[in-house]
Amino acid sequence: DAGVTQSPTHLIKTRGQQVTLRCSPKSGHDTVSWYQQALGQGPQFIFQYYEEEERQRGNFPDRFSGHQFPNYSSELNVNALLLGDSALYLCASSPVTGTGAYEQYFGPGTRLTVT
Amino acid sequence: LAKTTQPISMDSYEGQEVNITCSHNNIATNDYITWYQQFPSQGPRFIIQGYKTKVTNEVASLFIPADRKSSTLSLPRVSLSDTAVYYCLVGDPRYQKVTFGTGTKLQVIP
């Protein structure tokens, strides 16, 4: 069973450009969350998708947008890239069903460098 | 959303038991406590989750006192490969924006 996969692994973009990152959730998971992790910091929540809709959003500008497809995979889009967007972008998937809390499974991340 | 406070860093010798405590004074009734481990340039990995008392799995134990205002992650007989950052999270990601703190950087010394 493949866990959470993300692509690409690394990416270098120029300031002002746009980027799309992709995530495939763990089998059986239908909720996908995206996080941004700057060097030396903990992951910061960007948004969460469930049933192809954005369900929750963190304190990120509208330049950050996303999408979830019927097969539960997801994309993160960032427009008008800034140098400060350089970070490790993490995707996490989780199941919605069941009682009690649950664990999120994280992908390996995409390292984005903006020059 | 409950805020968590952890020590910034800890050192331990190989083979020792390590206890990392997390404070979460404003934990809500429905909140769970979850610990993650993260190695450099990798995604966080789930270690253990609990609601109250004690939870144990094959890699760690989680101790939660009756008031639930703190929790302690216990790693038995650490090895060099346990050198990582450990995050304590409080809440339920299904319904809340989950926020990671700065974590505790554990350095295991030979």
Short mmCIF file of C-alpha atoms in Angstrom, two decimals:
data_model
loop_
_atom_site.label_atom_id
_atom_site.label_comp_id
_atom_site.label_asym_id
_atom_site.label_seq_id
_atom_site.Cartn_x
_atom_site.Cartn_y
_atom_site.Cartn_z
CA ASP A 1 0.00 0.00 0.00
CA ALA A 2 1.56 3.26 -1.13
CA GLY A 3 1.40 5.96 1.44
CA VAL A 4 0.94 9.62 0.64
CA THR A 5 2.85 10.58 -2.47
CA GLN A 6 3.80 14.06 -3.62
CA SER A 7 5.25 15.46 -6.79
CA PRO A 8 7.59 16.91 -7.72
CA THR A 9 10.23 16.28 -5.06
CA HIS A 10 12.04 19.52 -5.69
CA LEU A 11 11.15 22.62 -7.64
CA ILE A 12 12.90 25.88 -8.42
CA LYS A 13 10.84 28.85 -9.56
CA THR A 14 11.41 32.52 -10.17
CA ARG A 15 9.69 35.26 -8.22
CA GLY A 16 6.33 36.13 -9.78
CA GLN A 17 5.81 32.73 -11.37
CA GLN A 18 3.07 30.25 -10.54
CA VAL A 19 3.51 26.71 -9.25
CA THR A 20 1.34 23.60 -8.90
CA LEU A 21 2.13 20.85 -6.43
CA ARG A 22 0.40 17.48 -6.44
CA CYS A 23 -0.59 14.98 -3.79
CA SER A 24 -2.09 11.52 -3.86
CA PRO A 25 -3.54 10.43 -0.51
CA LYS A 26 -3.09 7.12 1.20
CA SER A 27 -5.50 4.45 0.00
CA GLY A 28 -8.80 4.72 1.82
CA HIS A 29 -8.29 8.35 2.83
CA ASP A 30 -10.60 11.05 1.56
CA THR A 31 -9.37 14.17 3.34
CA VAL A 32 -6.26 16.04 2.26
CA SER A 33 -4.52 18.84 4.14
CA TRP A 34 -1.65 21.02 2.99
CA TYR A 35 1.06 22.51 5.16
CA GLN A 36 3.95 24.89 4.59
CA GLN A 37 7.11 24.34 6.57
CA ALA A 38 9.81 26.99 6.53
CA LEU A 39 13.31 26.04 7.56
CA GLY A 40 13.54 25.51 11.31
CA GLN A 41 9.82 25.95 11.88
CA GLY A 42 6.92 23.62 12.48
CA PRO A 43 4.44 22.94 9.67
CA GLN A 44 1.83 25.67 9.19
CA PHE A 45 -1.66 24.67 8.10
CA ILE A 46 -2.67 26.06 4.69
CA PHE A 47 -6.03 24.40 4.00
CA GLN A 48 -7.94 21.15 4.03
CA TYR A 49 -10.04 19.54 1.31
CA TYR A 50 -12.89 17.10 1.75
CA GLU A 51 -15.46 16.06 -0.85
CA GLU A 52 -13.72 18.30 -3.40
CA GLU A 53 -14.31 21.41 -1.31
CA GLU A 54 -12.10 23.53 0.88
CA ARG A 55 -13.31 22.84 4.39
CA GLN A 56 -10.83 24.78 6.51
CA ARG A 57 -8.21 27.41 5.79
CA GLY A 58 -5.26 28.75 7.70
CA ASN A 59 -3.85 32.26 7.59
CA PHE A 60 -2.59 32.21 4.04
CA PRO A 61 -3.35 34.74 1.29
CA ASP A 62 -5.56 34.04 -1.70
CA ARG A 63 -2.44 33.42 -3.77
CA PHE A 64 -2.63 29.95 -2.25
CA SER A 65 -5.42 27.90 -3.74
CA GLY A 66 -6.19 24.26 -4.11
CA HIS A 67 -8.31 21.62 -5.63
CA GLN A 68 -9.40 18.10 -4.84
CA PHE A 69 -10.36 15.65 -7.54
CA PRO A 70 -12.99 12.88 -7.44
CA ASN A 71 -10.24 10.32 -6.78
CA TYR A 72 -9.30 12.35 -3.64
CA SER A 73 -5.97 13.52 -5.04
CA SER A 74 -5.23 17.18 -4.58
CA GLU A 75 -3.30 20.10 -6.00
CA LEU A 76 -1.85 23.16 -4.32
CA ASN A 77 -1.42 26.22 -6.50
CA VAL A 78 0.59 29.26 -5.56
CA ASN A 79 0.45 32.37 -7.75
CA ALA A 80 2.78 35.36 -7.90
CA LEU A 81 5.52 33.58 -6.01
CA LEU A 82 7.49 35.49 -3.42
CA LEU A 83 10.91 34.69 -2.04
CA GLY A 84 9.18 33.95 1.28
CA ASP A 85 7.22 31.12 -0.29
CA SER A 86 10.38 29.03 -0.34
CA ALA A 87 9.62 26.10 1.96
CA LEU A 88 8.84 22.42 2.24
CA TYR A 89 5.21 21.85 1.27
CA LEU A 90 3.64 18.88 2.97
CA CYS A 91 0.50 17.03 2.11
CA ALA A 92 -1.30 14.94 4.71
CA SER A 93 -4.22 12.59 4.25
CA SER A 94 -6.64 11.16 6.75
CA PRO A 95 -9.90 9.23 6.87
CA VAL A 96 -13.06 11.00 7.91
CA THR A 97 -15.04 8.00 8.98
CA GLY A 98 -14.87 6.48 12.41
CA THR A 99 -15.20 7.82 15.90
CA GLY A 100 -12.64 9.62 17.93
CA ALA A 101 -9.60 11.34 16.57
CA TYR A 102 -7.29 9.81 14.04
CA GLU A 103 -3.85 10.15 12.61
CA GLN A 104 -2.75 12.11 9.61
CA TYR A 105 -0.31 10.48 7.25
CA PHE A 106 2.19 12.88 5.74
CA GLY A 107 3.89 12.71 2.40
CA PRO A 108 7.62 13.35 1.91
CA GLY A 109 6.98 16.91 0.82
CA THR A 110 7.93 19.11 -2.10
CA ARG A 111 10.87 21.43 -1.58
CA LEU A 112 10.08 24.71 -3.34
CA THR A 113 12.82 27.25 -3.87
CA VAL A 114 11.91 30.69 -5.18
CA THR A 115 14.76 32.75 -6.61
CA LEU B 1 -7.37 25.91 19.39
CA ALA B 2 -5.26 24.71 22.29
CA LYS B 3 -1.74 26.12 22.35
CA THR B 4 1.08 23.78 23.25
CA THR B 5 4.40 24.45 24.94
CA GLN B 6 7.37 22.09 24.68
CA PRO B 7 11.07 22.36 25.49
CA ILE B 8 13.00 23.59 22.50
CA SER B 9 15.69 20.94 22.73
CA MET B 10 16.84 17.93 24.73
CA ASP B 11 19.95 15.78 24.77
CA SER B 12 20.05 12.13 25.79
CA TYR B 13 22.58 9.34 25.77
CA GLU B 14 21.94 6.28 23.71
CA GLY B 15 20.06 3.57 25.63
CA GLN B 16 18.37 5.94 28.04
CA GLU B 17 14.66 6.57 28.42
CA VAL B 18 13.59 10.00 27.21
CA ASN B 19 10.54 11.86 28.45
CA ILE B 20 9.29 14.93 26.58
CA THR B 21 6.57 16.92 28.27
CA CYS B 22 4.04 19.13 26.52
CA SER B 23 1.83 21.70 28.26
CA HIS B 24 -1.64 22.41 26.91
CA ASN B 25 -3.52 24.30 29.58
CA ASN B 26 -6.57 25.19 27.47
CA ILE B 27 -7.23 21.74 26.04
CA ALA B 28 -10.89 21.24 25.14
CA THR B 29 -13.08 18.35 26.22
CA ASN B 30 -13.09 16.73 22.79
CA ASP B 31 -9.41 17.28 22.01
CA TYR B 32 -7.02 14.42 21.51
CA ILE B 33 -3.26 14.63 22.04
CA THR B 34 -1.06 13.46 19.21
CA TRP B 35 2.71 13.25 18.89
CA TYR B 36 4.66 13.27 15.66
CA GLN B 37 8.32 12.68 14.82
CA GLN B 38 10.05 14.48 11.99
CA PHE B 39 13.45 13.92 10.42
CA PRO B 40 15.08 16.66 8.31
CA SER B 41 13.47 17.15 4.89
CA GLN B 42 10.82 14.51 5.56
CA GLY B 43 7.15 14.69 6.46
CA PRO B 44 6.12 14.20 10.11
CA ARG B 45 5.45 10.63 11.16
CA PHE B 46 2.69 9.70 13.59
CA ILE B 47 4.02 8.26 16.85
CA ILE B 48 1.13 7.98 19.28
CA GLN B 49 -2.24 9.46 20.18
CA GLY B 50 -4.27 9.50 23.36
CA TYR B 51 -7.18 11.08 25.18
CA LYS B 52 -6.52 10.25 28.83
CA THR B 53 -4.46 8.06 31.17
CA LYS B 54 -1.79 6.00 29.44
CA VAL B 55 -1.40 4.75 25.92
CA THR B 56 1.39 2.45 24.79
CA ASN B 57 2.39 1.15 21.39
CA GLU B 58 5.44 -0.57 19.98
CA VAL B 59 7.54 2.60 19.88
CA ALA B 60 6.40 4.89 22.70
CA SER B 61 4.16 5.55 25.66
CA LEU B 62 1.98 8.57 26.25
CA PHE B 63 1.08 9.62 29.78
CA ILE B 64 -1.83 12.01 30.31
CA PRO B 65 -2.76 13.14 33.83
CA ALA B 66 -6.36 13.42 34.95
CA ASP B 67 -6.59 17.16 34.28
CA ARG B 68 -5.20 16.65 30.74
CA LYS B 69 -3.36 19.96 30.89
CA SER B 70 -0.10 18.28 29.98
CA SER B 71 1.17 15.09 28.44
CA THR B 72 4.46 13.22 28.40
CA LEU B 73 5.87 11.25 25.52
CA SER B 74 8.18 8.49 26.72
CA LEU B 75 10.70 6.88 24.38
CA PRO B 76 12.30 3.77 25.89
CA ARG B 77 16.02 3.16 25.32
CA VAL B 78 16.61 5.70 22.57
CA SER B 79 19.08 5.07 19.77
CA LEU B 80 20.93 7.45 17.47
CA SER B 81 18.14 7.04 14.91
CA ASP B 82 15.71 8.67 17.32
CA THR B 83 17.45 12.01 16.81
CA ALA B 84 14.64 14.12 15.38
CA VAL B 85 12.13 16.86 16.13
CA TYR B 86 9.10 15.79 18.15
CA TYR B 87 5.83 17.70 17.92
CA CYS B 88 2.91 17.67 20.31
CA LEU B 89 -0.48 18.52 18.82
CA VAL B 90 -3.80 19.02 20.55
CA GLY B 91 -7.14 18.93 18.81
CA ASP B 92 -8.88 16.98 16.10
CA PRO B 93 -7.71 17.67 12.55
CA ARG B 94 -11.12 16.72 11.22
CA TYR B 95 -12.73 19.77 12.71
CA GLN B 96 -9.97 22.19 13.62
CA LYS B 97 -7.03 23.85 12.00
CA VAL B 98 -4.15 21.84 13.36
CA THR B 99 -1.17 23.92 14.34
CA PHE B 100 2.28 22.55 14.93
CA GLY B 101 4.46 24.37 17.41
CA THR B 102 8.21 24.60 17.09
CA GLY B 103 8.64 21.11 18.51
CA THR B 104 11.38 19.59 20.64
CA LYS B 105 14.66 18.80 18.97
CA LEU B 106 15.99 15.60 20.51
CA GLN B 107 19.68 14.87 20.09
CA VAL B 108 20.78 11.35 21.02
CA ILE B 109 24.44 11.15 21.93
CA PRO B 110 26.52 7.97 21.54
#
